[in-house]
Tab-separated table of C-alpha atoms and ligand atoms in Angstrom:
chain	number	residue	atom	x	y	z
A	1	MET	CA	-14.427	-4.690	2.282
A	2	LYS	CA	-12.169	-5.969	5.027
A	3	ARG	CA	-8.556	-4.906	4.910
A	4	ILE	CA	-5.872	-6.140	7.285
A	5	PHE	CA	-2.830	-4.131	8.332
A	6	SER	CA	-0.185	-5.032	10.866
A	7	GLY	CA	3.430	-4.227	11.647
A	8	VAL	CA	6.512	-5.630	13.337
A	9	GLN	CA	9.503	-3.552	14.465
A	10	PRO	CA	12.936	-4.422	13.072
A	11	THR	CA	14.632	-4.239	16.447
A	12	GLY	CA	16.297	-7.685	16.380
A	13	ASN	CA	15.642	-10.814	18.431
A	14	LEU	CA	12.353	-11.761	16.767
A	15	HIS	CA	10.920	-14.279	19.191
A	16	LEU	CA	8.277	-16.888	19.797
A	17	GLY	CA	5.865	-14.230	21.148
A	18	ASN	CA	6.093	-12.288	17.885
A	19	TYR	CA	5.485	-15.512	15.987
A	20	LEU	CA	2.586	-16.927	18.020
A	21	GLY	CA	1.000	-13.596	18.932
A	22	ALA	CA	1.270	-11.995	15.509
A	23	ILE	CA	3.132	-13.447	12.516
A	24	ARG	CA	1.423	-16.840	12.508
A	25	ASN	CA	-1.937	-15.088	12.572
A	26	PHE	CA	-0.836	-12.894	9.651
A	27	VAL	CA	-0.306	-16.071	7.619
A	28	ARG	CA	-3.714	-17.439	8.539
A	29	LEU	CA	-5.549	-14.269	7.605
A	30	GLN	CA	-4.054	-13.963	4.140
A	31	GLU	CA	-6.362	-16.598	2.661
A	32	GLU	CA	-9.455	-14.623	3.482
A	33	PHE	CA	-8.444	-10.952	3.342
A	34	ASP	CA	-6.519	-8.289	1.576
A	35	CYS	CA	-3.444	-7.912	3.808
A	36	ILE	CA	-0.650	-5.369	4.223
A	37	TYR	CA	2.243	-6.359	6.467
A	38	CYS	CA	4.782	-3.730	7.345
A	39	VAL	CA	8.290	-3.733	8.769
A	40	VAL	CA	8.007	-0.596	10.878
A	41	ASP	CA	11.503	0.865	10.635
A	42	LEU	CA	10.374	4.382	11.621
A	43	HIS	CA	8.999	2.968	14.855
A	44	ALA	CA	12.295	1.179	15.483
A	45	ILE	CA	14.252	4.459	15.559
A	46	THR	CA	12.155	5.831	18.424
A	47	VAL	CA	14.984	4.275	20.443
A	48	ALA	CA	18.607	4.403	19.256
A	49	GLN	CA	19.484	1.847	16.555
A	50	ASP	CA	22.792	1.007	14.960
A	51	PRO	CA	22.251	1.872	11.249
A	52	ALA	CA	23.808	-1.318	9.845
A	53	GLU	CA	21.869	-3.468	12.301
A	54	LEU	CA	18.641	-1.662	11.476
A	55	THR	CA	19.114	-2.508	7.794
A	56	HIS	CA	19.871	-6.120	8.654
A	57	ASN	CA	16.937	-6.376	11.043
A	58	THR	CA	14.576	-4.922	8.419
A	59	ARG	CA	15.573	-7.723	6.077
A	60	GLU	CA	15.300	-10.225	8.919
A	61	VAL	CA	11.668	-9.341	9.722
A	62	THR	CA	10.866	-9.490	6.005
A	63	ALA	CA	12.526	-12.911	5.846
A	64	ALA	CA	10.465	-14.018	8.860
A	65	PHE	CA	7.239	-12.962	7.121
A	66	LEU	CA	8.201	-14.870	3.997
A	67	ALA	CA	9.542	-17.934	5.809
A	68	ALA	CA	6.403	-18.148	7.963
A	69	GLY	CA	4.362	-18.385	4.773
A	70	ILE	CA	3.142	-14.904	3.823
A	71	ASP	CA	2.735	-14.728	0.058
A	72	PRO	CA	4.220	-11.388	-1.099
A	73	ARG	CA	2.369	-11.423	-4.403
A	74	LYS	CA	-1.087	-11.940	-2.985
A	75	ASN	CA	-0.384	-9.547	-0.092
A	76	ILE	CA	1.775	-6.489	0.370
A	77	ILE	CA	4.978	-6.555	2.399
A	78	LEU	CA	6.789	-3.235	2.736
A	79	ASN	CA	9.057	-1.313	5.036
A	80	GLN	CA	7.332	1.693	6.508
A	81	SER	CA	9.869	4.386	5.581
A	82	ARG	CA	9.539	3.510	1.912
A	83	ASN	CA	5.973	4.767	1.833
A	84	PRO	CA	6.170	8.417	3.013
A	85	ASP	CA	2.382	8.590	3.364
A	86	HIS	CA	2.623	6.964	6.817
A	87	ALA	CA	4.756	9.802	8.207
A	88	GLU	CA	2.725	12.467	6.438
A	89	LEU	CA	-0.573	11.243	7.853
A	90	ALA	CA	1.074	10.923	11.279
A	91	TRP	CA	1.614	14.701	11.298
A	92	ILE	CA	-2.057	15.336	10.671
A	93	PHE	CA	-2.878	12.894	13.483
A	94	ASN	CA	-0.399	14.662	15.811
A	95	CYS	CA	-2.801	17.563	15.527
A	96	ILE	CA	-5.844	15.375	16.261
A	97	ALA	CA	-4.599	13.266	19.187
A	98	ARG	CA	-4.648	14.852	22.644
A	99	LEU	CA	-1.758	14.924	25.115
A	100	GLY	CA	-4.042	13.384	27.718
A	101	TRP	CA	-4.589	10.354	25.501
A	102	LEU	CA	-0.860	9.764	25.072
A	103	ASN	CA	-0.195	10.281	28.764
A	104	ARG	CA	-2.299	7.199	29.480
A	105	MET	CA	-0.223	4.864	27.269
A	106	THR	CA	1.274	2.197	29.502
A	107	GLN	CA	3.847	1.059	26.946
A	108	PHE	CA	5.430	4.524	26.858
A	109	LYS	CA	5.633	4.524	30.646
A	110	GLU	CA	7.276	1.081	30.618
A	111	LYS	CA	9.707	1.896	27.832
A	112	ALA	CA	10.647	5.370	29.054
A	113	GLY	CA	10.989	4.061	32.621
A	114	LYS	CA	12.574	6.419	35.095
A	115	HIS	CA	14.198	8.497	32.362
A	116	ARG	CA	11.005	9.956	30.969
A	117	GLU	CA	12.528	13.391	30.350
A	118	ASN	CA	15.194	11.736	28.270
A	119	ALA	CA	12.884	9.644	26.077
A	120	SER	CA	12.579	10.721	22.433
A	121	VAL	CA	9.522	12.650	21.304
A	122	GLY	CA	9.149	9.851	18.745
A	123	LEU	CA	8.729	7.258	21.495
A	124	TYR	CA	5.969	9.369	23.010
A	125	ALA	CA	4.225	9.837	19.648
A	126	TYR	CA	4.747	6.155	18.703
A	127	PRO	CA	1.038	5.206	18.852
A	128	ILE	CA	0.110	8.133	16.608
A	129	LEU	CA	2.368	6.816	13.865
A	130	MET	CA	0.752	3.414	14.424
A	131	ALA	CA	-2.669	4.942	13.833
A	132	ALA	CA	-1.344	6.551	10.640
A	133	ASP	CA	0.076	3.183	9.473
A	134	ILE	CA	-3.325	1.596	9.836
A	135	LEU	CA	-5.579	4.392	8.663
A	136	ALA	CA	-3.485	5.381	5.615
A	137	TYR	CA	-4.875	2.111	4.201
A	138	LYS	CA	-8.280	2.517	5.849
A	139	ALA	CA	-7.576	-0.902	7.351
A	140	THR	CA	-10.566	-2.401	9.127
A	141	HIS	CA	-8.812	-5.172	11.119
A	142	VAL	CA	-5.446	-5.328	12.846
A	143	PRO	CA	-4.002	-8.638	14.100
A	144	VAL	CA	-1.701	-8.069	17.089
A	145	GLY	CA	-0.654	-9.560	20.418
A	146	GLU	CA	-2.436	-8.535	23.592
A	147	ASP	CA	0.138	-5.830	24.434
A	148	GLN	CA	-1.002	-3.651	21.504
A	149	LYS	CA	-4.621	-3.391	22.587
A	150	GLN	CA	-4.294	0.039	24.157
A	151	HIS	CA	-2.525	1.439	21.086
A	152	LEU	CA	-5.372	0.218	18.913
A	153	GLU	CA	-7.890	1.919	21.167
A	154	LEU	CA	-6.005	5.148	20.537
A	155	CYS	CA	-6.213	4.483	16.798
A	156	ARG	CA	-9.986	4.205	17.137
A	157	ASP	CA	-10.098	7.439	19.149
A	158	ILE	CA	-8.097	9.274	16.484
A	159	ALA	CA	-10.326	7.983	13.668
A	160	GLN	CA	-13.435	8.952	15.594
A	161	LYS	CA	-12.198	12.420	16.462
A	162	PHE	CA	-11.017	13.109	12.905
A	163	ASN	CA	-14.369	12.007	11.472
A	164	HIS	CA	-16.227	14.020	14.083
A	165	ASP	CA	-14.132	17.208	13.804
A	166	TYR	CA	-14.422	17.336	10.025
A	167	GLY	CA	-17.953	15.985	9.898
A	168	ARG	CA	-17.034	13.293	7.384
A	169	GLU	CA	-16.770	9.511	7.693
A	170	VAL	CA	-13.234	9.349	6.296
A	171	PHE	CA	-11.751	6.622	8.496
A	172	PRO	CA	-13.084	3.240	9.604
A	173	ILE	CA	-13.157	2.355	13.302
A	174	THR	CA	-10.566	-0.405	13.251
A	175	GLU	CA	-11.097	-3.705	15.081
A	176	PRO	CA	-8.198	-5.463	16.792
A	177	LEU	CA	-7.828	-9.187	16.041
A	178	ILE	CA	-6.250	-10.853	19.053
A	179	PHE	CA	-6.551	-14.612	18.775
A	180	GLY	CA	-4.812	-17.941	19.386
A	181	ALA	CA	-3.695	-19.715	22.554
A	182	ALA	CA	-0.698	-17.396	23.055
A	183	THR	CA	-1.720	-13.767	22.704
A	184	ARG	CA	0.656	-12.867	25.525
A	185	VAL	CA	3.725	-15.105	25.692
A	186	MET	CA	5.659	-14.544	28.901
A	187	SER	CA	9.399	-14.587	29.614
A	188	LEU	CA	10.947	-18.009	30.224
A	189	ARG	CA	12.797	-16.556	33.231
A	190	ASP	CA	9.875	-14.775	34.860
A	191	GLY	CA	6.271	-15.684	34.086
A	192	THR	CA	5.038	-12.271	35.183
A	193	ASN	CA	6.994	-10.413	32.474
A	194	LYS	CA	6.205	-10.431	28.782
A	195	MET	CA	8.654	-12.181	26.435
A	196	SER	CA	10.387	-9.252	24.793
A	197	LYS	CA	13.042	-8.394	22.219
A	198	SER	CA	14.658	-5.968	24.619
A	199	ASP	CA	15.062	-8.284	27.635
A	200	PRO	CA	18.812	-8.303	28.325
A	201	SER	CA	18.727	-12.061	28.993
A	202	ASP	CA	18.599	-14.167	25.832
A	203	TYR	CA	17.401	-17.028	28.056
A	204	SER	CA	14.139	-15.142	28.557
A	205	ARG	CA	13.015	-15.812	24.991
A	206	ILE	CA	13.133	-18.326	22.162
A	207	ASN	CA	14.274	-16.524	19.038
A	208	MET	CA	12.871	-17.485	15.657
A	209	THR	CA	16.401	-18.195	14.425
A	210	ASP	CA	17.554	-20.283	17.423
A	211	ASP	CA	18.922	-23.716	16.506
A	212	ARG	CA	17.809	-26.950	18.128
A	213	ASP	CA	20.474	-26.980	20.855
A	214	THR	CA	19.724	-23.393	21.841
A	215	VAL	CA	15.967	-24.026	22.010
A	216	ALA	CA	16.589	-27.160	24.102
A	217	LEU	CA	18.911	-25.318	26.471
A	218	LYS	CA	16.545	-22.360	26.927
A	219	ILE	CA	13.568	-24.620	27.635
A	220	ARG	CA	15.632	-26.763	29.995
A	221	LYS	CA	16.669	-23.632	31.914
A	222	ALA	CA	13.160	-22.132	31.865
A	223	LYS	CA	11.886	-21.288	35.337
A	224	THR	CA	9.330	-23.720	36.779
A	225	ASP	CA	8.024	-24.598	40.233
A	226	PRO	CA	8.396	-27.733	42.380
A	227	GLU	CA	4.948	-29.190	41.665
A	228	VAL	CA	3.664	-31.438	38.900
A	229	LEU	CA	1.744	-29.871	36.033
A	230	PRO	CA	-1.760	-28.550	36.700
A	231	GLY	CA	-4.889	-29.994	35.092
A	232	PRO	CA	-8.111	-28.710	33.522
A	233	ASP	CA	-9.661	-28.036	36.930
A	234	SER	CA	-7.581	-24.831	36.888
A	235	LEU	CA	-10.078	-23.460	34.375
A	236	ALA	CA	-13.400	-21.771	35.030
A	237	ASP	CA	-15.805	-21.844	32.078
A	238	GLY	CA	-12.909	-22.830	29.823
A	239	LEU	CA	-10.831	-19.788	30.818
A	240	LEU	CA	-7.858	-19.448	33.123
A	241	PRO	CA	-8.806	-17.023	35.933
A	242	PRO	CA	-6.020	-14.438	36.481
A	243	GLU	CA	-5.808	-15.303	40.179
A	244	VAL	CA	-5.183	-18.972	39.303
A	245	GLU	CA	-2.626	-18.032	36.642
A	246	ALA	CA	-0.832	-15.827	39.177
A	247	THR	CA	-0.189	-18.818	41.449
A	248	ARG	CA	1.931	-20.630	38.824
A	249	PRO	CA	2.654	-18.162	35.979
A	250	GLU	CA	5.622	-20.067	34.517
A	251	ALA	CA	3.749	-23.387	34.370
A	252	PHE	CA	0.721	-21.874	32.646
A	253	ASN	CA	2.941	-19.935	30.244
A	254	LEU	CA	4.765	-23.074	29.092
A	255	LEU	CA	1.453	-24.902	28.714
A	256	ALA	CA	0.001	-22.026	26.670
A	257	ILE	CA	3.077	-22.037	24.437
A	258	TYR	CA	2.617	-25.766	23.924
A	259	ALA	CA	-1.084	-25.336	23.096
A	260	ALA	CA	-0.326	-22.582	20.579
A	261	LEU	CA	2.509	-24.478	18.906
A	262	ALA	CA	0.465	-27.684	18.732
A	263	ASP	CA	-2.630	-25.763	17.679
A	264	LYS	CA	-4.590	-27.490	20.428
A	265	ASP	CA	-7.189	-26.285	22.840
A	266	PHE	CA	-5.663	-25.096	26.143
A	267	ALA	CA	-8.078	-27.310	28.119
A	268	ASP	CA	-7.010	-30.383	26.121
A	269	VAL	CA	-3.356	-29.620	26.760
A	270	LEU	CA	-4.005	-29.281	30.498
A	271	ALA	CA	-5.733	-32.683	30.436
A	272	GLU	CA	-2.889	-34.236	28.428
A	273	PHE	CA	-0.130	-33.193	30.867
A	274	GLU	CA	-1.977	-33.169	34.186
A	275	GLY	CA	0.231	-34.618	36.948
A	276	LYS	CA	3.302	-34.937	34.692
A	277	GLU	CA	6.778	-33.781	35.715
A	278	PHE	CA	8.253	-30.632	34.163
A	279	SER	CA	11.326	-32.564	33.011
A	280	PHE	CA	9.138	-34.796	30.822
A	281	PHE	CA	7.019	-31.899	29.561
A	282	LYS	CA	10.067	-29.808	28.692
A	283	THR	CA	11.410	-32.541	26.412
A	284	VAL	CA	8.102	-32.771	24.558
A	285	LEU	CA	7.867	-28.991	24.325
A	286	THR	CA	11.405	-28.755	22.942
A	287	ASP	CA	10.648	-31.276	20.190
A	288	LEU	CA	7.483	-29.428	19.264
A	289	ALA	CA	9.130	-25.970	19.280
A	290	VAL	CA	11.975	-27.221	17.114
A	291	SER	CA	9.612	-28.920	14.673
A	292	VAL	CA	7.639	-25.675	14.204
A	293	LEU	CA	10.402	-23.067	14.352
A	294	GLY	CA	13.265	-25.088	12.807
A	295	PRO	CA	12.046	-24.956	9.192
A	296	ILE	CA	11.115	-21.251	9.536
A	297	GLY	CA	14.495	-20.314	11.003
A	298	GLY	CA	16.262	-22.305	8.270
A	299	GLU	CA	14.285	-20.572	5.538
A	300	MET	CA	15.011	-17.181	7.135
A	301	GLN	CA	18.749	-17.886	6.951
A	302	ARG	CA	18.419	-18.936	3.313
A	303	LEU	CA	16.524	-15.745	2.420
A	304	LEU	CA	18.972	-13.526	4.312
A	305	ALA	CA	21.762	-14.908	2.169
A	306	ASP	CA	20.017	-13.226	-0.784
A	307	PRO	CA	19.358	-9.632	0.358
A	308	ASP	CA	18.606	-8.481	-3.212
A	309	TYR	CA	15.621	-10.800	-3.376
A	310	VAL	CA	14.337	-9.525	-0.030
A	311	ASP	CA	14.875	-5.892	-1.059
A	312	ASP	CA	12.938	-6.469	-4.295
A	313	ILE	CA	9.954	-7.720	-2.306
A	314	LEU	CA	10.002	-4.571	-0.148
A	315	ARG	CA	10.389	-2.258	-3.143
A	316	ASP	CA	7.537	-3.889	-5.027
A	317	GLY	CA	5.400	-3.890	-1.864
A	318	ALA	CA	5.976	-0.179	-1.234
A	319	GLU	CA	4.911	0.714	-4.777
A	320	ARG	CA	1.689	-1.238	-4.447
A	321	ALA	CA	1.156	0.171	-0.961
A	322	ARG	CA	1.482	3.731	-2.158
A	323	ALA	CA	-1.146	3.145	-4.819
A	324	ILE	CA	-3.569	2.429	-1.962
A	325	THR	CA	-2.535	5.252	0.365
A	326	GLN	CA	-2.203	8.117	-2.148
A	327	PRO	CA	-5.951	8.532	-2.735
A	328	VAL	CA	-6.497	8.389	1.038
A	329	ILE	CA	-3.906	11.127	1.613
A	330	ASP	CA	-5.457	13.215	-1.175
A	331	GLU	CA	-8.854	12.838	0.464
A	332	VAL	CA	-7.471	13.791	3.894
A	333	MET	CA	-5.671	16.870	2.537
A	334	ASP	CA	-8.857	17.959	0.828
A	335	VAL	CA	-10.993	17.418	3.927
A	336	VAL	CA	-8.504	19.320	6.118
A	337	GLY	CA	-8.263	22.127	3.578
A	338	LEU	CA	-4.595	21.785	2.684
A	339	LEU	CA	-4.052	22.974	-0.889
A	340	ARG	CA	-2.241	20.397	-2.976
A	341	SER	CA	-3.439	20.731	-6.528
B	1	TYM	P1	6.541	-5.316	17.938
B	1	TYM	O1	7.607	-5.490	16.946
B	1	TYM	O2	6.922	-4.927	19.333
B	1	TYM	O3	5.661	-6.621	18.044
B	1	TYM	C1	5.194	-7.263	16.891
B	1	TYM	C2	3.955	-8.093	17.205
B	1	TYM	O4	4.273	-9.120	18.131
B	1	TYM	C3	3.344	-9.086	19.220
B	1	TYM	N1	4.051	-9.506	20.446
B	1	TYM	C4	3.644	-10.492	21.247
B	1	TYM	N2	2.580	-11.330	21.178
B	1	TYM	C5	2.458	-12.247	22.166
B	1	TYM	N3	3.352	-12.352	23.193
B	1	TYM	C6	4.414	-11.538	23.304
B	1	TYM	N4	5.289	-11.668	24.308
B	1	TYM	C7	4.599	-10.546	22.284
B	1	TYM	N5	5.541	-9.594	22.074
B	1	TYM	C8	5.183	-8.961	20.944
B	1	TYM	C9	2.909	-7.630	19.311
B	1	TYM	O5	1.661	-7.516	19.970
B	1	TYM	C10	2.829	-7.256	17.836
B	1	TYM	O6	1.585	-7.670	17.282
B	1	TYM	N6	3.687	-1.399	17.835
B	1	TYM	C11	3.735	-2.656	17.096
B	1	TYM	C12	4.203	-2.473	15.662
B	1	TYM	C13	3.281	-1.656	14.814
B	1	TYM	C14	1.951	-1.983	14.444
B	1	TYM	C15	1.503	-0.917	13.614
B	1	TYM	C16	1.118	-3.055	14.729
B	1	TYM	C17	3.564	-0.450	14.224
B	1	TYM	N7	2.506	-0.033	13.505
B	1	TYM	C18	0.224	-0.905	13.079
B	1	TYM	C19	-0.177	-3.041	14.193
B	1	TYM	C20	-0.600	-1.985	13.380
B	1	TYM	C21	4.597	-3.622	17.873
B	1	TYM	O7	4.343	-3.888	18.980
B	1	TYM	O8	5.616	-4.204	17.279
């Protein structure tokens, strides 16, 4: 049986990258699979969070899931801290994962920056908790954006080592699902940097709750270059070679965003806008972005006005989640030799 698990941090500023790289794919997968979608509040506190904002942001991510079209009855939506099995399994995995594995994680290096000694232990162990999130459900597939690939490799390593060390096939070797035309949406201000919740400039990203005027302004101000838009001859075997992308990162990023929002093939989009001016393209892109994100942002605001409804969804989700993870935890405790009964 295939089981999907994925998570989004409640750290504010949910943006177009989160939507196109992850949340929209969550919606598409729910028809076919058994899905668990988690608001990972314990991951959020690996860097300092204002408590009231954390609560608000947890509801906001939940509202984004619902507004994007995830059905909370067919699937499970929960916040991570409400199912203690995630944190419990993470401890076991702390004892499986090796320091050398964590030392290779590029996201920790980026996030800790120059102040590595000052980063929380939680930030360092972040990918171990991710592995516990996934494997507590024995999830087989994990839809994510490109930036999570390395963390998912670590999850596979942990599963493999656990199974090997205890000589039992307890955990599946999880497959990442990275798909769509925008698996790595870049900043609107700098096409070589990923669009991110933590970028200090709000002009770097389109937020899921931005209104029409804000989307229009951000796209109008988005960095471009002096040339007209490139065509399909930029591609080699249907793919954009990195060295070609590097020559005009902002142009290709905006075109990829358009392709993802329009649900069109990247090659077709290149053909459609070849030789056009950015000013024209930006107007079309604005209309498209507003037509896709506008209704979702509106529905998010409506849901956030009713926090009790949102909280009920999370409570119900956590109960159903725990019914799945408890037998897995029992099995793990037994395999490891920890007396529980
Ligand atoms: P978070 O909240 O940073 O990101 C949530 C999802 O959005 C994707 N994403 C992007 N996709 C395309 N372009 C971008 N610029 C962009 N920025 C973010 C991320 O790849 C992610 O899929 N560590 C996870 C949360 C997590 C998790 C898990 C995921 C915790 N436990 C277990 C999967 C399975 C994260 O990056 O959250």
